[in-house]
């Protein structure tokens, strides 16, 4: 199979996502008063409504409607005042009612969009922007200095309910295949779920991953879901098709189910794009089917051929009246909108003078963005000068550490914003070198300690005393008269040699910048 890069030179990928989020911050289920609780003993949070008993009547959860309207407002959707619920009929034991209550083509939130800033390695997957100049708009993207911004349409966000959970025994890895018996837990049945459907506007797996990450940041900022991909409160299906570059008609798509991490979403789509290209290049056809990405085998497997909407016999739910949202309700929800990631990014640029790149990457992770902000508060009068080094420290060192230690959270680390600022102070006043700064930072991740004490204990205080430095420089110059001669004769590249000798003489603790200055001054005095 060809690589993604090779494949995307001939083929254009068309991707649309369907993203489900459980509204985990709510107290109760969508249509009944049962408690929402992850991990409770099986079937302890059930009632006649969520068990589908004949005659039980559903009542919509107002707080859930508020949450979906929040989600819609935060993703630039139009809020549809008049919408209704439908029954999507199917038979599977995970839903005792034999139908899922969901919304039809007109949902609470319609016609939204998100703009994705794509840069770095992620932008490289887009191989078709070679002729697109910075600032120019090419299709749905605008080229930027370090990548591009993609404008991604959102078809709708609709309200629905989750099904129960089945556990299969006796088969392979809990799969239904080969199982001897299955158990069902209805605790999750009826959990409020919002599904966001994008337009087929994404063109690379990296864009799909970024969309998902950005949406997660937004939902977390709104506080409507804990968005845990491992626990399944945020789930994503990826639809993907190919067309030859230059072609305007869409090809047949396949749907990848439940990719439960950002990496799986990216890698599953990348594999599927390469697979489809191979089939098409060999003269085959793509069937509209649902496939499962297997991250260990690194391939996608057919789950089922696509059912059509007709199979579900979608019809208006007779037990729920059409829903009318008032302006008052919508404005009340709007007033509750918190600061969103895009706004925070602009504020970081405006208030702290950060570059768009630094601001964007800080905001990507709420914990580190908060940590940065608290550090800026601790920096007090030095905040303006410390913004850039603090942003770098958080974006590079801190994030790298967190990425390499997936099991630790920032809260659990001993490092505090105040300690970080104290460290940056030692760097700013030349007490320690950049390299030593990294060592102190690593120590702060291990144990709570004053950076000055670490510097003292490890004897790594940088020599910035100019008298001391002058004496060392004099010594080094006196010991190397031939090199001084050559330097004065024009071989200025020897500066590095002198600095190296001085660093050696100070056992690596001399302030290199100061040493540099003193050498240049002393040599120019001799010229
Ligand atoms: P279905 O009826 O199969 O569910 P929808 O039209 O509802 O298809 O779209 C489902 C998702 O698939 C949406 O995110 C949409 O953007 C995406 N999609 C639709 N057509 C294509 C296509 N040809 N290639 C890739 N994605 C597509
Ligand atoms: Zn219930
Ligand atoms: Mg659909």
PDB file of C-alpha atoms in Angstrom, residues 80-182:
ATOM      1  CA  UNK A  80     -33.722  26.348  15.681  1.00  0.00           C
ATOM      2  CA  UNK A  81     -36.668  27.468  17.762  1.00  0.00           C
ATOM      3  CA  UNK A  82     -39.056  24.814  16.591  1.00  0.00           C
ATOM      4  CA  UNK A  83     -37.899  21.221  16.484  1.00  0.00           C
ATOM      5  CA  UNK A  84     -39.112  17.821  17.510  1.00  0.00           C
ATOM      6  CA  UNK A  85     -38.121  14.335  18.544  1.00  0.00           C
ATOM      7  CA  UNK A  86     -38.380  11.197  16.430  1.00  0.00           C
ATOM      8  CA  UNK A  87     -38.283   7.480  17.018  1.00  0.00           C
ATOM      9  CA  UNK A  88     -35.456   5.658  15.320  1.00  0.00           C
ATOM     10  CA  UNK A  89     -36.604   2.051  15.359  1.00  0.00           C
ATOM     11  CA  UNK A  90     -34.252  -0.851  15.712  1.00  0.00           C
ATOM     12  CA  UNK A  91     -34.129  -4.097  17.596  1.00  0.00           C
ATOM     13  CA  UNK A  92     -31.151  -4.747  19.800  1.00  0.00           C
ATOM     14  CA  UNK A  93     -31.207  -5.617  23.498  1.00  0.00           C
ATOM     15  CA  UNK A  94     -29.155  -2.545  24.485  1.00  0.00           C
ATOM     16  CA  UNK A  95     -32.315  -0.420  24.275  1.00  0.00           C
ATOM     17  CA  UNK A  96     -35.365  -1.966  25.869  1.00  0.00           C
ATOM     18  CA  UNK A  97     -37.752   0.389  24.040  1.00  0.00           C
ATOM     19  CA  UNK A  98     -36.661  -0.982  20.634  1.00  0.00           C
ATOM     20  CA  UNK A  99     -36.210   2.574  19.437  1.00  0.00           C
ATOM     21  CA  UNK A 100     -33.962   5.484  20.182  1.00  0.00           C
ATOM     22  CA  UNK A 101     -35.505   8.869  20.761  1.00  0.00           C
ATOM     23  CA  UNK A 102     -33.580  11.313  18.576  1.00  0.00           C
ATOM     24  CA  UNK A 103     -34.087  14.366  16.411  1.00  0.00           C
ATOM     25  CA  UNK A 104     -34.868  14.421  12.701  1.00  0.00           C
ATOM     26  CA  UNK A 105     -33.442  16.603   9.952  1.00  0.00           C
ATOM     27  CA  UNK A 106     -34.285  19.749  11.927  1.00  0.00           C
ATOM     28  CA  UNK A 107     -32.342  19.772  15.160  1.00  0.00           C
ATOM     29  CA  UNK A 108     -31.885  22.310  17.945  1.00  0.00           C
ATOM     30  CA  UNK A 109     -28.649  23.560  16.338  1.00  0.00           C
ATOM     31  CA  UNK A 110     -28.205  24.023  12.597  1.00  0.00           C
ATOM     32  CA  UNK A 111     -25.657  25.405  10.095  1.00  0.00           C
ATOM     33  CA  UNK A 112     -22.645  26.153  12.282  1.00  0.00           C
ATOM     34  CA  UNK A 113     -18.938  26.161  11.612  1.00  0.00           C
ATOM     35  CA  UNK A 114     -15.528  26.055  13.243  1.00  0.00           C
ATOM     36  CA  UNK A 115     -12.302  27.504  11.897  1.00  0.00           C
ATOM     37  CA  UNK A 116      -9.300  25.264  12.371  1.00  0.00           C
ATOM     38  CA  UNK A 117      -5.798  26.707  12.509  1.00  0.00           C
ATOM     39  CA  UNK A 118      -3.559  24.009  11.046  1.00  0.00           C
ATOM     40  CA  UNK A 119       0.215  24.354  11.284  1.00  0.00           C
ATOM     41  CA  UNK A 120       3.410  22.377  11.655  1.00  0.00           C
ATOM     42  CA  UNK A 121       3.369  18.691  10.748  1.00  0.00           C
ATOM     43  CA  UNK A 122      -0.440  18.690  10.609  1.00  0.00           C
ATOM     44  CA  UNK A 123      -0.393  21.234   7.763  1.00  0.00           C
ATOM     45  CA  UNK A 124       2.010  19.079   5.731  1.00  0.00           C
ATOM     46  CA  UNK A 125      -0.701  16.479   5.065  1.00  0.00           C
ATOM     47  CA  UNK A 126      -2.367  19.041   2.865  1.00  0.00           C
ATOM     48  CA  UNK A 127      -0.315  18.595  -0.296  1.00  0.00           C
ATOM     49  CA  UNK A 128      -2.512  20.681  -2.581  1.00  0.00           C
ATOM     50  CA  UNK A 129      -1.756  24.157  -1.255  1.00  0.00           C
ATOM     51  CA  UNK A 130       1.548  24.682  -3.057  1.00  0.00           C
ATOM     52  CA  UNK A 131       0.119  27.417  -5.290  1.00  0.00           C
ATOM     53  CA  UNK A 132      -1.866  29.112  -2.553  1.00  0.00           C
ATOM     54  CA  UNK A 133      -0.183  32.333  -1.376  1.00  0.00           C
ATOM     55  CA  UNK A 134      -0.181  33.532   2.226  1.00  0.00           C
ATOM     56  CA  UNK A 135      -3.420  35.385   2.898  1.00  0.00           C
ATOM     57  CA  UNK A 136      -5.098  33.876  -0.167  1.00  0.00           C
ATOM     58  CA  UNK A 137      -8.301  31.888   0.098  1.00  0.00           C
ATOM     59  CA  UNK A 138      -8.195  28.554  -1.731  1.00  0.00           C
ATOM     60  CA  UNK A 139     -11.380  26.535  -1.487  1.00  0.00           C
ATOM     61  CA  UNK A 140     -12.394  26.430   2.158  1.00  0.00           C
ATOM     62  CA  UNK A 141      -8.941  27.286   3.475  1.00  0.00           C
ATOM     63  CA  UNK A 142      -6.994  30.497   3.952  1.00  0.00           C
ATOM     64  CA  UNK A 143      -3.240  30.212   3.777  1.00  0.00           C
ATOM     65  CA  UNK A 144      -1.261  31.534   6.773  1.00  0.00           C
ATOM     66  CA  UNK A 145       2.454  32.029   7.456  1.00  0.00           C
ATOM     67  CA  UNK A 146       2.885  28.652   9.097  1.00  0.00           C
ATOM     68  CA  UNK A 147       0.021  26.627   7.582  1.00  0.00           C
ATOM     69  CA  UNK A 148      -3.598  27.470   6.917  1.00  0.00           C
ATOM     70  CA  UNK A 149      -7.009  28.013   8.469  1.00  0.00           C
ATOM     71  CA  UNK A 150      -9.727  25.583   7.372  1.00  0.00           C
ATOM     72  CA  UNK A 151     -13.357  26.631   7.529  1.00  0.00           C
ATOM     73  CA  UNK A 152     -15.381  23.555   8.463  1.00  0.00           C
ATOM     74  CA  UNK A 153     -19.157  23.555   8.205  1.00  0.00           C
ATOM     75  CA  UNK A 154     -21.338  21.960  10.861  1.00  0.00           C
ATOM     76  CA  UNK A 155     -24.551  20.522   9.475  1.00  0.00           C
ATOM     77  CA  UNK A 156     -26.282  20.252  12.808  1.00  0.00           C
ATOM     78  CA  UNK A 157     -26.085  19.229  16.443  1.00  0.00           C
ATOM     79  CA  UNK A 158     -28.997  17.111  17.514  1.00  0.00           C
ATOM     80  CA  UNK A 159     -30.209  15.729  20.786  1.00  0.00           C
ATOM     81  CA  UNK A 160     -30.545  12.012  21.353  1.00  0.00           C
ATOM     82  CA  UNK A 161     -30.173   9.410  24.060  1.00  0.00           C
ATOM     83  CA  UNK A 162     -27.553   6.769  24.609  1.00  0.00           C
ATOM     84  CA  UNK A 163     -28.287   3.047  24.626  1.00  0.00           C
ATOM     85  CA  UNK A 164     -27.457   0.632  27.448  1.00  0.00           C
ATOM     86  CA  UNK A 165     -24.241  -1.306  27.578  1.00  0.00           C
ATOM     87  CA  UNK A 166     -23.786  -4.952  26.650  1.00  0.00           C
ATOM     88  CA  UNK A 167     -21.084  -7.195  28.026  1.00  0.00           C
ATOM     89  CA  UNK A 168     -20.289 -10.398  26.160  1.00  0.00           C
ATOM     90  CA  UNK A 169     -18.766 -13.459  27.825  1.00  0.00           C
ATOM     91  CA  UNK A 170     -16.966 -16.515  26.538  1.00  0.00           C
ATOM     92  CA  UNK A 171     -15.738 -14.943  23.298  1.00  0.00           C
ATOM     93  CA  UNK A 172     -12.590 -13.169  22.298  1.00  0.00           C
ATOM     94  CA  UNK A 173     -11.717 -10.017  24.272  1.00  0.00           C
ATOM     95  CA  UNK A 174     -15.313  -9.399  25.234  1.00  0.00           C
ATOM     96  CA  UNK A 175     -16.433  -9.402  21.584  1.00  0.00           C
ATOM     97  CA  UNK A 176     -19.804 -10.783  20.647  1.00  0.00           C
ATOM     98  CA  UNK A 177     -18.188 -13.155  18.150  1.00  0.00           C
ATOM     99  CA  UNK A 178     -17.866 -16.553  19.829  1.00  0.00           C
ATOM    100  CA  UNK A 179     -19.561 -15.367  23.039  1.00  0.00           C
ATOM    101  CA  UNK A 180     -21.650 -17.870  24.981  1.00  0.00           C
ATOM    102  CA  UNK A 181     -23.812 -15.323  26.768  1.00  0.00           C
ATOM    103  CA  UNK A 182     -24.314 -11.569  27.084  1.00  0.00           C
TER     104      UNK A 182
END
